[in-house]
Every structure is written in C-alpha cells, then in structure tokens.
Coordinates of C-alpha atoms and ligand atoms in Angstrom, one line a residue:
M158 CA 0.0 0.0 0.0
S159 CA 2.0 3.0 -1.2
K160 CA -0.8 5.4 -1.5
T161 CA -0.5 9.1 -0.5
L162 CA -3.7 10.9 0.5
L163 CA -4.5 14.5 1.5
V164 CA -7.1 15.0 4.3
W165 CA -8.6 18.4 3.8
L166 CA -9.7 19.6 7.3
R167 CA -12.4 22.2 7.4
K168 CA -15.0 22.3 10.2
D169 CA -13.7 19.1 11.7
L170 CA -10.7 20.3 13.6
R171 CA -10.3 17.1 15.6
L172 CA -8.5 13.7 15.5
K173 CA -11.2 11.7 17.3
D174 CA -14.4 10.6 15.4
N175 CA -13.0 12.0 12.2
P176 CA -14.2 9.7 9.4
A177 CA -12.1 11.3 6.6
L178 CA -8.9 11.1 8.6
S179 CA -9.5 7.6 9.9
E180 CA -10.4 6.2 6.5
A181 CA -7.4 7.9 4.9
C182 CA -5.1 6.4 7.5
R183 CA -6.6 3.0 6.7
Q184 CA -6.3 3.4 3.0
A185 CA -2.9 5.1 2.6
S186 CA 0.6 4.7 3.7
T187 CA 1.1 8.5 3.8
V188 CA -1.5 10.9 5.0
L189 CA -1.1 14.7 4.8
P190 CA -3.5 16.8 6.8
V191 CA -4.2 20.1 5.1
Y192 CA -6.0 23.3 6.1
L193 CA -6.9 25.9 3.4
W194 CA -7.7 29.5 4.4
T195 CA -9.8 30.9 1.5
P196 CA -12.2 33.4 3.1
D197 CA -13.2 34.9 -0.3
E198 CA -15.0 31.6 -1.1
E199 CA -17.3 32.1 1.9
K200 CA -18.4 35.6 1.1
P201 CA -20.7 37.2 2.2
W202 CA -20.3 35.0 5.2
A203 CA -16.5 34.8 5.5
P204 CA -15.7 34.1 9.2
G205 CA -16.1 37.2 11.4
G206 CA -13.6 38.6 14.0
A207 CA -14.6 36.4 16.9
S208 CA -14.7 33.2 14.8
R209 CA -11.2 34.0 13.4
W210 CA -9.9 34.4 16.9
W211 CA -11.2 30.9 17.7
L212 CA -10.0 29.4 14.5
H213 CA -6.5 30.6 15.1
K214 CA -6.4 28.9 18.5
S215 CA -8.1 25.8 17.3
L216 CA -5.7 25.3 14.4
D217 CA -2.8 25.8 16.8
R218 CA -4.1 23.0 19.0
L219 CA -4.7 20.8 16.1
R220 CA -1.2 21.4 14.9
E221 CA 0.1 20.3 18.3
S222 CA -2.0 17.1 18.3
L223 CA -0.8 16.2 14.8
R224 CA 2.8 16.8 15.9
D225 CA 2.3 14.4 18.8
K226 CA 1.3 11.8 16.2
G227 CA 4.5 12.4 14.2
S228 CA 2.6 14.5 11.6
R229 CA 2.1 18.1 10.6
L230 CA -0.7 20.4 9.5
I231 CA 0.0 21.9 6.1
I232 CA -1.6 25.4 5.9
R233 CA -2.1 27.2 2.7
Q234 CA -4.0 30.4 1.9
G235 CA -5.4 31.8 -1.3
S236 CA -8.6 32.8 -3.1
E237 CA -9.6 29.4 -4.3
S238 CA -9.5 25.9 -2.7
R239 CA -9.4 24.3 -6.1
S240 CA -6.1 25.7 -7.2
L241 CA -4.5 25.2 -3.8
L242 CA -5.5 21.6 -3.6
R243 CA -4.3 20.9 -7.2
Q244 CA -1.0 22.4 -6.3
L245 CA -0.7 20.4 -3.2
L246 CA -1.7 17.2 -5.0
Q247 CA 1.0 17.8 -7.5
E248 CA 3.7 18.8 -5.1
S249 CA 3.1 15.8 -2.8
R250 CA 2.3 13.4 -5.7
A251 CA -0.8 12.4 -3.7
D252 CA -3.3 10.0 -5.2
G253 CA -6.3 11.8 -3.9
V254 CA -8.1 13.8 -1.2
Y255 CA -10.6 12.9 1.5
W256 CA -12.8 15.4 3.4
N257 CA -15.8 15.5 5.7
R258 CA -18.9 17.1 4.1
L259 CA -20.2 20.6 4.8
Y260 CA -23.8 21.8 4.3
H261 CA -23.8 25.6 3.9
P262 CA -24.5 26.8 0.3
A263 CA -21.1 28.2 -0.6
A264 CA -19.4 25.0 0.5
V265 CA -21.9 22.6 -1.2
E266 CA -21.5 24.4 -4.5
R267 CA -17.7 24.5 -4.3
D268 CA -17.2 20.9 -3.1
K269 CA -19.5 19.6 -5.9
G270 CA -17.5 21.3 -8.6
L271 CA -14.2 20.4 -7.0
E272 CA -15.0 16.7 -6.6
Q273 CA -15.9 16.4 -10.2
A274 CA -12.9 18.3 -11.5
L275 CA -10.4 16.3 -9.4
K276 CA -12.1 13.0 -10.4
D277 CA -11.8 14.0 -14.0
E278 CA -8.1 14.5 -13.4
G279 CA -7.9 10.9 -12.2
K280 CA -7.7 11.7 -8.5
E281 CA -9.4 9.7 -5.8
V282 CA -12.0 11.9 -4.0
R283 CA -14.1 10.7 -1.1
S284 CA -16.3 12.6 1.3
F285 CA -17.8 11.5 4.6
K286 CA -20.5 12.4 7.1
A287 CA -19.0 13.8 10.2
G288 CA -20.7 17.1 11.2
L289 CA -24.3 15.9 11.5
L290 CA -26.1 12.8 12.8
F291 CA -28.1 12.5 9.6
E292 CA -27.4 13.8 6.1
P293 CA -30.0 16.4 5.0
W294 CA -31.1 14.0 2.2
E295 CA -31.6 11.1 4.7
V296 CA -34.6 12.8 6.4
E297 CA -37.9 13.5 4.7
T298 CA -41.6 13.7 5.3
A299 CA -43.9 10.9 4.2
Q300 CA -44.5 12.9 1.1
G301 CA -40.8 13.0 0.3
H302 CA -40.3 16.7 1.2
P303 CA -37.9 18.4 3.6
Y304 CA -39.4 19.0 7.0
K305 CA -40.3 22.6 7.9
V306 CA -41.6 21.9 11.3
F307 CA -39.3 20.8 14.1
T308 CA -41.5 18.4 16.2
P309 CA -42.2 15.8 13.5
F310 CA -38.6 16.2 12.3
S311 CA -37.2 15.5 15.7
K312 CA -39.7 12.6 16.2
Q313 CA -38.4 10.8 13.2
L314 CA -34.8 11.4 14.2
L315 CA -35.4 10.1 17.7
E316 CA -36.9 6.9 16.3
R317 CA -33.8 6.4 14.3
L318 CA -31.3 7.3 17.0
P319 CA -28.9 6.6 18.7
P320 CA -26.3 6.7 15.9
E321 CA -25.6 3.1 14.8
E322 CA -21.8 3.5 14.9
P323 CA -20.0 4.5 18.0
P324 CA -17.5 7.4 17.7
L325 CA -14.2 6.5 16.0
A326 CA -11.0 6.3 18.0
P327 CA -8.2 8.8 17.0
P328 CA -5.8 7.4 14.4
G329 CA -2.4 6.0 15.6
N330 CA 0.8 7.6 14.4
L331 CA 0.5 9.2 11.0
K332 CA 3.4 8.2 8.7
P333 CA 5.1 11.3 7.5
P334 CA 6.1 11.8 3.8
A335 CA 9.7 11.6 2.8
Q336 CA 9.5 15.4 2.1
W337 CA 6.9 17.7 3.6
P338 CA 5.3 20.3 1.2
D339 CA 5.7 23.9 2.4
S340 CA 3.2 25.3 4.8
S341 CA 2.3 28.9 5.6
P342 CA 2.9 29.8 9.2
L343 CA -0.4 30.0 11.0
E344 CA 0.4 33.5 12.1
E345 CA 0.5 34.7 8.5
L346 CA -3.2 34.0 8.1
G347 CA -3.9 37.1 10.1
L348 CA -6.7 35.5 12.1
E349 CA -5.6 37.1 15.4
P350 CA -7.0 40.5 16.2
R351 CA -4.9 43.5 15.2
F352 CA -6.1 45.4 18.3
D353 CA -6.1 43.7 21.7
W354 CA -9.9 43.2 22.1
A355 CA -9.9 39.5 22.8
G356 CA -9.0 39.4 26.6
G357 CA -12.5 38.4 27.6
L358 CA -12.5 35.6 25.1
E359 CA -9.1 34.4 26.3
R360 CA -10.4 34.2 29.8
R361 CA -13.6 32.4 29.0
W362 CA -12.7 29.8 26.4
T363 CA -10.3 26.9 25.7
P364 CA -10.6 26.3 21.9
G365 CA -9.5 22.9 20.6
E366 CA -10.4 19.3 20.9
E367 CA -9.2 18.9 24.5
G368 CA -11.0 22.0 25.5
A369 CA -14.2 20.6 23.9
A370 CA -13.9 17.3 25.7
A371 CA -13.3 19.1 29.0
Q372 CA -16.3 21.4 28.5
L373 CA -18.5 18.4 27.8
A374 CA -17.2 16.5 30.8
R375 CA -17.9 19.5 33.0
F376 CA -21.4 20.0 31.7
R377 CA -22.2 16.3 32.0
G378 CA -21.0 16.2 35.6
E379 CA -22.5 19.5 36.8
A380 CA -25.5 20.6 34.9
L381 CA -26.9 17.9 32.5
D382 CA -29.6 16.6 34.9
R383 CA -30.9 20.0 35.7
Y384 CA -30.8 21.2 32.1
H385 CA -34.6 21.1 31.5
Q386 CA -35.2 23.2 34.7
L387 CA -32.5 25.8 34.3
R388 CA -31.7 26.1 30.6
N389 CA -33.5 29.4 30.4
R390 CA -31.4 31.0 33.2
P391 CA -28.6 33.2 31.9
D392 CA -27.6 34.0 35.4
M393 CA -26.5 30.4 36.0
T394 CA -24.0 27.9 34.5
A395 CA -26.8 25.6 33.3
V396 CA -26.2 25.1 29.5
S397 CA -23.3 23.3 27.8
R398 CA -21.5 26.2 26.0
L399 CA -20.5 23.6 23.5
S400 CA -21.6 25.7 20.5
P401 CA -18.3 27.1 19.4
H402 CA -16.7 23.6 19.8
L403 CA -19.5 22.0 17.7
H404 CA -19.3 24.7 15.1
H405 CA -15.6 24.3 14.5
G406 CA -15.9 20.5 14.7
E407 CA -13.7 20.1 17.7
I408 CA -16.3 17.6 18.9
S409 CA -18.9 15.8 16.9
A410 CA -22.7 15.6 17.5
R411 CA -22.2 11.8 17.6
Q412 CA -19.6 12.1 20.3
V413 CA -21.9 14.3 22.3
W414 CA -24.9 11.9 21.8
H415 CA -22.9 8.9 23.0
A416 CA -21.3 10.7 25.9
V417 CA -24.8 11.6 27.2
L418 CA -26.1 8.1 26.8
E419 CA -23.0 6.8 28.5
A420 CA -23.4 9.2 31.4
Q421 CA -27.0 8.1 31.9
Q422 CA -26.1 4.4 31.3
A423 CA -29.0 4.5 28.8
D424 CA -29.3 2.5 25.6
D425 CA -31.6 5.0 23.9
S426 CA -33.2 8.3 24.4
R427 CA -36.4 6.8 26.0
S428 CA -34.5 5.9 29.2
L429 CA -32.9 9.3 29.7
S430 CA -33.4 11.8 32.5
K431 CA -35.5 14.8 31.6
G432 CA -32.4 17.0 31.6
A433 CA -30.5 14.8 29.3
F434 CA -33.4 14.4 26.9
G435 CA -34.0 18.2 26.9
F436 CA -30.3 18.7 26.0
L437 CA -30.2 16.1 23.2
R438 CA -33.3 17.7 21.8
Q439 CA -31.2 20.9 21.3
I440 CA -28.7 18.9 19.3
L441 CA -31.6 18.0 17.1
W442 CA -32.4 21.8 16.6
R443 CA -28.9 22.0 15.2
E444 CA -29.6 19.2 12.8
F445 CA -32.9 20.9 11.8
A446 CA -31.1 24.2 11.2
H447 CA -28.5 22.5 8.9
H448 CA -31.2 20.5 7.1
L449 CA -33.2 23.7 6.4
L450 CA -30.2 25.7 5.1
F451 CA -29.2 22.8 2.9
H452 CA -32.7 22.4 1.3
F453 CA -33.4 26.2 1.2
P454 CA -30.0 27.7 0.5
H455 CA -31.4 31.2 -0.2
T456 CA -32.5 31.6 3.4
D457 CA -29.2 33.0 4.6
R458 CA -30.3 36.2 2.9
K459 CA -34.0 35.9 2.2
P460 CA -37.0 34.9 4.4
L461 CA -38.3 31.3 4.0
R462 CA -41.8 32.8 4.0
P463 CA -41.7 35.0 0.9
Q464 CA -44.4 37.5 2.1
Y465 CA -41.9 38.8 4.6
E466 CA -39.9 40.3 1.7
H467 CA -42.4 43.1 1.8
F468 CA -42.1 43.8 5.5
P469 CA -41.7 47.6 6.1
W470 CA -38.3 47.6 7.8
V471 CA -36.8 50.8 9.2
E472 CA -33.3 52.0 8.5
D473 CA -31.9 53.6 11.6
A474 CA -28.1 53.5 12.0
K475 CA -28.2 55.3 15.3
A476 CA -30.7 52.8 16.9
L477 CA -28.7 49.9 15.4
R478 CA -25.5 51.2 17.0
A479 CA -27.2 51.6 20.4
W480 CA -28.4 48.0 20.2
Q481 CA -24.9 46.7 19.2
R482 CA -23.2 48.6 22.0
G483 CA -25.7 47.5 24.7
R484 CA -27.1 51.0 25.3
T485 CA -30.8 50.6 24.6
G486 CA -31.9 51.4 28.2
Y487 CA -33.4 48.0 28.6
P488 CA -31.1 46.2 31.1
I489 CA -31.6 42.6 29.9
V490 CA -31.0 43.6 26.3
D491 CA -27.9 45.6 27.2
A492 CA -26.5 42.8 29.4
G493 CA -26.9 40.4 26.5
M494 CA -25.2 42.6 23.9
R495 CA -22.4 43.3 26.3
E496 CA -22.0 39.6 27.1
L497 CA -21.7 39.1 23.4
W498 CA -19.1 41.8 22.9
G499 CA -17.1 40.9 26.1
S500 CA -17.1 37.1 25.7
G501 CA -18.1 36.2 22.1
W502 CA -21.2 34.3 23.2
M503 CA -24.7 34.9 24.5
H504 CA -27.2 32.7 26.3
N505 CA -29.9 31.4 24.1
R506 CA -32.8 33.0 26.0
V507 CA -31.1 36.3 25.8
R508 CA -30.3 35.8 22.1
M509 CA -34.1 35.6 21.6
I510 CA -34.8 38.7 23.7
V511 CA -32.2 40.9 22.0
A512 CA -33.3 39.6 18.5
S513 CA -36.9 40.3 19.3
F514 CA -36.0 43.8 20.5
L515 CA -34.1 44.7 17.3
I516 CA -36.7 43.2 15.0
K517 CA -39.9 44.2 16.8
D518 CA -39.2 47.1 19.0
L519 CA -36.8 48.8 16.6
L520 CA -38.2 47.3 13.3
I521 CA -34.7 46.8 12.0
H522 CA -34.1 44.0 9.5
W523 CA -33.2 40.7 11.0
L524 CA -30.2 40.5 8.6
E525 CA -28.6 43.5 10.4
G526 CA -28.7 41.5 13.6
A527 CA -27.6 38.3 11.9
R528 CA -24.6 40.2 10.5
W529 CA -23.6 41.6 13.9
F530 CA -23.9 38.2 15.5
W531 CA -21.8 36.8 12.7
D532 CA -18.9 39.2 13.5
T533 CA -19.1 38.9 17.3
L534 CA -20.0 35.3 18.1
V535 CA -17.4 32.7 18.6
D536 CA -20.0 30.1 17.6
A537 CA -21.3 32.1 14.5
D538 CA -22.8 29.3 12.4
L539 CA -24.7 30.1 9.2
A540 CA -27.3 27.4 9.7
N541 CA -28.0 28.1 13.4
N542 CA -27.8 31.8 13.1
T543 CA -30.2 31.9 10.1
L544 CA -32.7 29.7 11.9
G545 CA -32.4 31.8 15.1
W546 CA -33.0 35.1 13.4
Q547 CA -35.7 33.9 11.0
W548 CA -37.4 32.1 13.9
T549 CA -37.5 35.3 15.9
A550 CA -38.6 37.4 13.0
G551 CA -41.5 35.0 12.3
C552 CA -40.4 34.5 8.7
G553 CA -38.6 31.1 9.0
A554 CA -39.5 27.5 9.5
D555 CA -41.5 26.7 12.6
A556 CA -41.1 30.3 13.6
A557 CA -42.5 32.1 16.6
P558 CA -45.5 34.1 15.2
Y559 CA -44.6 37.7 14.5
F560 CA -47.2 39.0 17.0
R561 CA -45.4 37.2 19.9
I562 CA -43.3 40.1 21.0
F563 CA -41.0 39.6 24.0
N564 CA -41.4 42.1 26.8
P565 CA -37.8 42.9 27.8
V566 CA -38.8 43.8 31.4
S567 CA -40.9 40.7 32.2
Q568 CA -38.5 38.4 30.3
G569 CA -35.7 39.8 32.5
Q570 CA -37.7 39.4 35.7
R571 CA -38.6 35.8 34.9
H572 CA -35.3 34.5 33.7
D573 CA -32.9 36.7 35.7
P574 CA -35.0 36.9 38.9
Q575 CA -32.2 38.2 41.2
G576 CA -30.8 40.5 38.5
D577 CA -27.4 38.8 38.8
Y578 CA -26.9 38.5 35.0
V579 CA -27.7 42.2 34.6
S580 CA -25.4 43.1 37.5
R581 CA -22.5 41.2 35.9
W582 CA -22.8 42.8 32.5
V583 CA -24.2 46.2 33.3
P584 CA -22.3 46.9 36.5
E585 CA -23.5 50.5 36.6
L586 CA -26.9 49.1 37.7
S587 CA -25.6 46.5 40.2
R588 CA -26.3 48.6 43.3
L589 CA -30.0 49.1 42.3
P590 CA -32.5 47.1 44.4
R591 CA -33.6 43.9 42.6
K592 CA -37.1 45.2 42.3
W593 CA -36.0 47.8 39.7
I594 CA -33.0 46.3 38.1
H595 CA -34.9 45.4 35.0
C596 CA -36.8 48.7 34.9
P597 CA -34.6 51.4 36.4
W598 CA -36.8 54.2 35.0
E599 CA -39.5 53.1 37.5
A600 CA -37.3 53.4 40.5
P601 CA -37.9 56.3 42.9
E602 CA -35.3 59.1 42.8
E603 CA -34.0 58.1 46.2
A604 CA -33.2 54.5 45.2
L605 CA -31.5 55.7 42.0
K606 CA -29.4 58.2 44.0
E607 CA -28.4 55.6 46.5
A608 CA -27.4 53.2 43.8
G609 CA -25.4 55.9 42.0
V610 CA -27.6 55.7 38.9
V611 CA -28.3 58.9 36.9
L612 CA -30.6 58.0 34.1
G613 CA -29.5 59.5 30.8
E614 CA -26.0 59.9 32.2
T615 CA -24.6 56.8 33.9
Y616 CA -27.2 54.6 32.1
P617 CA -29.5 55.4 29.2
R618 CA -33.2 55.9 29.4
P619 CA -35.2 53.4 27.4
M620 CA -34.7 54.3 23.7
V621 CA -38.3 53.3 22.9
D622 CA -41.4 52.8 24.9
H623 CA -42.0 49.1 24.7
Q624 CA -45.8 49.3 24.6
E625 CA -45.8 51.9 21.8
A626 CA -43.1 49.9 19.9
R627 CA -45.3 46.8 20.2
R628 CA -48.2 48.6 18.6
R629 CA -46.0 49.9 15.9
A630 CA -44.7 46.4 15.2
L631 CA -48.2 45.0 15.0
D632 CA -49.2 47.9 12.6
A633 CA -46.2 47.0 10.4
L634 CA -47.3 43.4 10.3
Q635 CA -50.8 44.5 9.2
E636 CA -49.3 46.7 6.5
M637 CA -47.3 43.7 5.2
K638 CA -50.4 41.5 5.2
N639 CA -52.5 44.2 3.4
G640 CA -49.7 44.1 0.7
Ligands
FAD43 P1 -27.0 24.2 24.7 O1 -28.3 24.7 25.2 O2 -26.1 23.5 25.7 O3 -27.3 23.3 23.5 C1 -26.4 22.3 23.0 C2 -26.1 22.5 21.5 O4 -27.3 22.4 20.7 C3 -25.6 23.9 21.1 O5 -24.2 24.0 21.3 C4 -26.0 24.1 19.7 O6 -25.1 23.4 18.8 C5 -27.3 23.3 19.6 N1 -28.4 24.3 19.8 C6 -29.0 24.7 20.9 N2 -30.0 25.5 20.7 C7 -30.1 25.6 19.3 C8 -30.9 26.4 18.5 N3 -31.9 27.1 18.9 N4 -30.7 26.2 17.1 C9 -29.7 25.5 16.7 N5 -28.9 24.7 17.4 C10 -29.1 24.8 18.8 N6 -26.2 28.8 17.7 C11 -25.0 28.7 17.1 O7 -24.4 27.6 17.3 N7 -24.5 29.6 16.3 C12 -25.2 30.8 16.0 O8 -24.7 31.6 15.2 C13 -26.4 31.0 16.6 N8 -27.1 32.2 16.4 C14 -28.3 32.3 17.0 C15 -29.1 33.5 16.8 C16 -30.3 33.7 17.4 C17 -31.0 35.0 17.1 C18 -30.8 32.8 18.2 C19 -32.2 33.0 18.9 C20 -30.1 31.6 18.5 C21 -28.9 31.3 17.9 N9 -28.2 30.1 18.1 C22 -26.9 30.0 17.5 C23 -28.8 29.0 18.8 C24 -28.5 29.0 20.3 O9 -28.7 30.2 20.9 C25 -27.0 28.5 20.6 O10 -26.7 27.3 19.9 C26 -26.8 28.2 22.1 O11 -27.1 29.4 22.9 C27 -25.4 27.8 22.4 O12 -25.2 27.6 23.7 P2 -24.9 26.2 24.3 O13 -23.9 25.5 23.5 O14 -24.7 26.3 25.8 O15 -26.3 25.4 24.0

C-alpha cells in the first residue's frame, strides 16, 4: 500500500471521530493533513472577527496534536481551494483527497465542482458524514419533502437514534512523507485581532479538541440533569456552552450523543433523564437548522416565508448602534449585547430577547442582527444563526408568530430573577435594588441616587417605549399583510 492521500480539514478540527482522517489512515501509507484558508470563497459569510480568533487557537491546538502523532498540519492560503488543492496534490504526488462534508450553500457548490474536477483528473476523491447525525437527504416527510416543522422532524430522528456506529478512535501515528510540502505559518493568516480586544474571550474559552472534551465532561457532571429546569437562566451555568466547539468540529454531534447516553447508562433516548433528553433535543435543533439551510439555500439572505420580503423595515443606523453597543436602556437587552461583545457568546434565551428587540421594538431588518452576531459570536454558524434570526422574525421554519413580542422587562424578571446577570454585564446598575434592576426608570429618585444611577447619564433611558413599539410592530405586520 504505497498510496498518499491528503485529508482536507475544514469544520472538523479534531482527531477523534473524524471519518475522513480515519479512513485515509486505513487506505494510505502516507497521509497529509491540510487546512486551506480561503475566506473569499465564503463571502458574504467569511468568518467574522470572533470566529477568526477561535479558528487561530483551534488550528494551533490541532497542529500540536498532529505533531504528537508524528505528523504536521499543512496550511495554505489563497482565493480558491481548487487551485490550492491541485498544487498540493501535484507537489506531494498524492493520489487523492478525502474530506468531511459541509452543508452551507457556498461549500456545497464549491465541493461539488471540486470533486468532479479532481475526479476528471484521475484523482481519488471521497467525502464523509462527520458534522451531523443525519445527512439532509436522509430525512424527509412521508410525502418526500424536507421538514419545515421541528417536532415531526425530531420525532423521526429520535426513532432512528442513537447513531448506529460509536464514535471513532483517533488514528495511531501518521506516517510522514519523505518530504513535507511547504506550509504557511499560522500567524501569516492574520486571524488574530490586530487590536487587543480578545482578553474576555481568552479568559472564557479553551478552543481545541481537548477544550471541547473538558467542556462536555464539566457539563455532564455539573448541569446535565438540571438542564430542563435551568436552561433558560442566563444568570446560572446551566447550559453546555459547546456551541463554538461544535461549530468548529472540535467535537462531533455523535460524540456528544454517545457521551450523554453513557453518562446516563442508557441504551436509547427513551431511558434518559428529563435533563439529558432536553439537552439532546437541542442537538436536534442544530440538525434541523442544517437541514433547512441545505434544502433552502437562499434563506441565509431571504426569508423562508416570501411574504416577509415586503415587511416595512426601518433603516436607523443610530438605533442599530445603540443595540450593538448595549445602550438601549433595557437592562436585559444591554446585558446580552455586552456579554456578546465581552465574551463572544450569549445565552440562548437572551439571544431571543435581543433579537426580538431589534426586529420588533426597533423594526430593524433581521439581517442586520444576523450580521452583527456573525462578526461577534465565537459560535457564529450560518445554519443556526439563520434559523435563530428567522425564527424570531417570524419569517422562517416553525417560527414564533410575529405577533409574539418579547417584553424585555418581564423576560428579564422571569429569567434573571435576582438580576445577577444584569449586574454582571451592566455593572452601573448593580447597586440598584432587585425590584428595579430590570426597569430602572420606574425606581424612585431616592433609590437611584443611593445606587449611583443617573438615568440619561450613567445609564441610558429606554430608547423606545415598549408598549408603543409593540403597537408599531403590529401595525407594520398588518401593513405587510395588506400588501
Ligand atoms: P445548549 O443549550 O447547551 O445546546 C447544545 C447545542 O445544541 C448547542 O451548542 C447548539 O449546537 C445546539 N443548539 C442549541 N439551541 C439551538 C438552536 N436554537 N438552534 C440550533 N442549534 C441549537 N447557535 C449557534 O451555534 N450559532 C449561531 O450563530 C447562533 N445564532 C443564534 C441567533 C439567534 C437570534 C438565536 C435565537 C439563536 C442562535 N443560536 C446559534 C442558537 C443557540 O442560541 C445557541 O446554539 C446556544 O445558545 C449555544 O449555547 P450552548 O452550547 O450552551 O447550548
């Protein structure tokens, strides 16, 4: 067996449960792991600032793990994967290339063309399922259509789960080639911030495969069984925070699924605790999001429900900026936006609240929000982000009806009852009694004074009146319906 294969790593930055890597190691005597940085191919969704920060760290870890296996990570950058791969195939005299499949529109198109072109040149090309539990074409309604409603989608998946195959072990040592092709230094990709804004991210996260495994172990031990009760509490450590690890493929959905069954000593999802079941259901939302984007590839820019193309959105750069900076005057919204800016992540409940505020209280297009999240989230994921924004805007699959408008005060009071989350991210309100922390404008002068709050100076007054904004949003909906 004197075959040489490239393994093109993309959103599968791990050695464990990596089908393309494992199969290449079985089939070839020499395996060359490759990463290509071609952001132009991903436009308009080239990785944003926070994702780039993560990617740099993750590639660095992967490089180390490969070194421990006697191998290397060959890094190249350019405008096109096709020419970079061709060049590498030529230089290394490799017989072919293996990769794990991706599902977002730009990658699907690119990979299809690339596969055919390389096969036409006599190269062996194989792709594998690694990012999802089910391929988008493996799940359909009885009528043979893609699902647009989550509950029947998840029901079908649950009947077919757990995954038949257990996660794959990491490969043994990778035999190096006689001569390594050149590699760009990771630092040359320019993924790290030019200004030092990433301190909060550094403190919060440990990118890489080991970091992902540790995060899962921590969640499994500390919070899994209470997940169904506390998953809506941004003031607590009650959710897994696995999203950036899953997005970059430092851990697979299959590994997560098996780890949860193992922790519960369960053979299937029917014998799980409520917490574990609730958590795995979220993994199915991720599947749903990827299936939707695959089947409806225009939805990263356009609403799934076409009538929403005529929604009377408002352009208001000043209001958008206040939202982005966490200066709306609504404490739970501002806490969320500042958590995002400071840590590259935001709790799911708060994502829904801030998204509803932008779309319904400010009537700003959901794409503006999606773009801001794209640049600031370490877990920015085209499928999940599109689903989240379209769901909130009421224009996507299985969406919340447009007329359900989150009240930022009652949402704050319900999900952050002690105001701890607001205190952490909006410290200028932290001395305000709990009763008013979600509505400082209702606090008596005395209480504000004692807490050192001067509305309009130390903390903004609400930028809109929520009840008025709600009426305006419902009028806009009616206007759209009237055509
Ligand atoms: P957990 O609650 O522990 O869930 C485990 C995993 O399930 C997550 O890591 C994620 O992969 C998946 N998951 C959970 N909820 C959802 C969901 N609603 N949709 C799809 N998958 C889900 N998630 C992203 O990964 N990237 C995004 O860019 C993104 N943008 C969003 C934008 C908006 C407006 C909204 C409302 C939600 C968005 N989400 C996004 C979904 C969700 O908020 C995050 O996946 C979740 O908060 C991540 O935290 P966690 O890992 O602790 O989740």
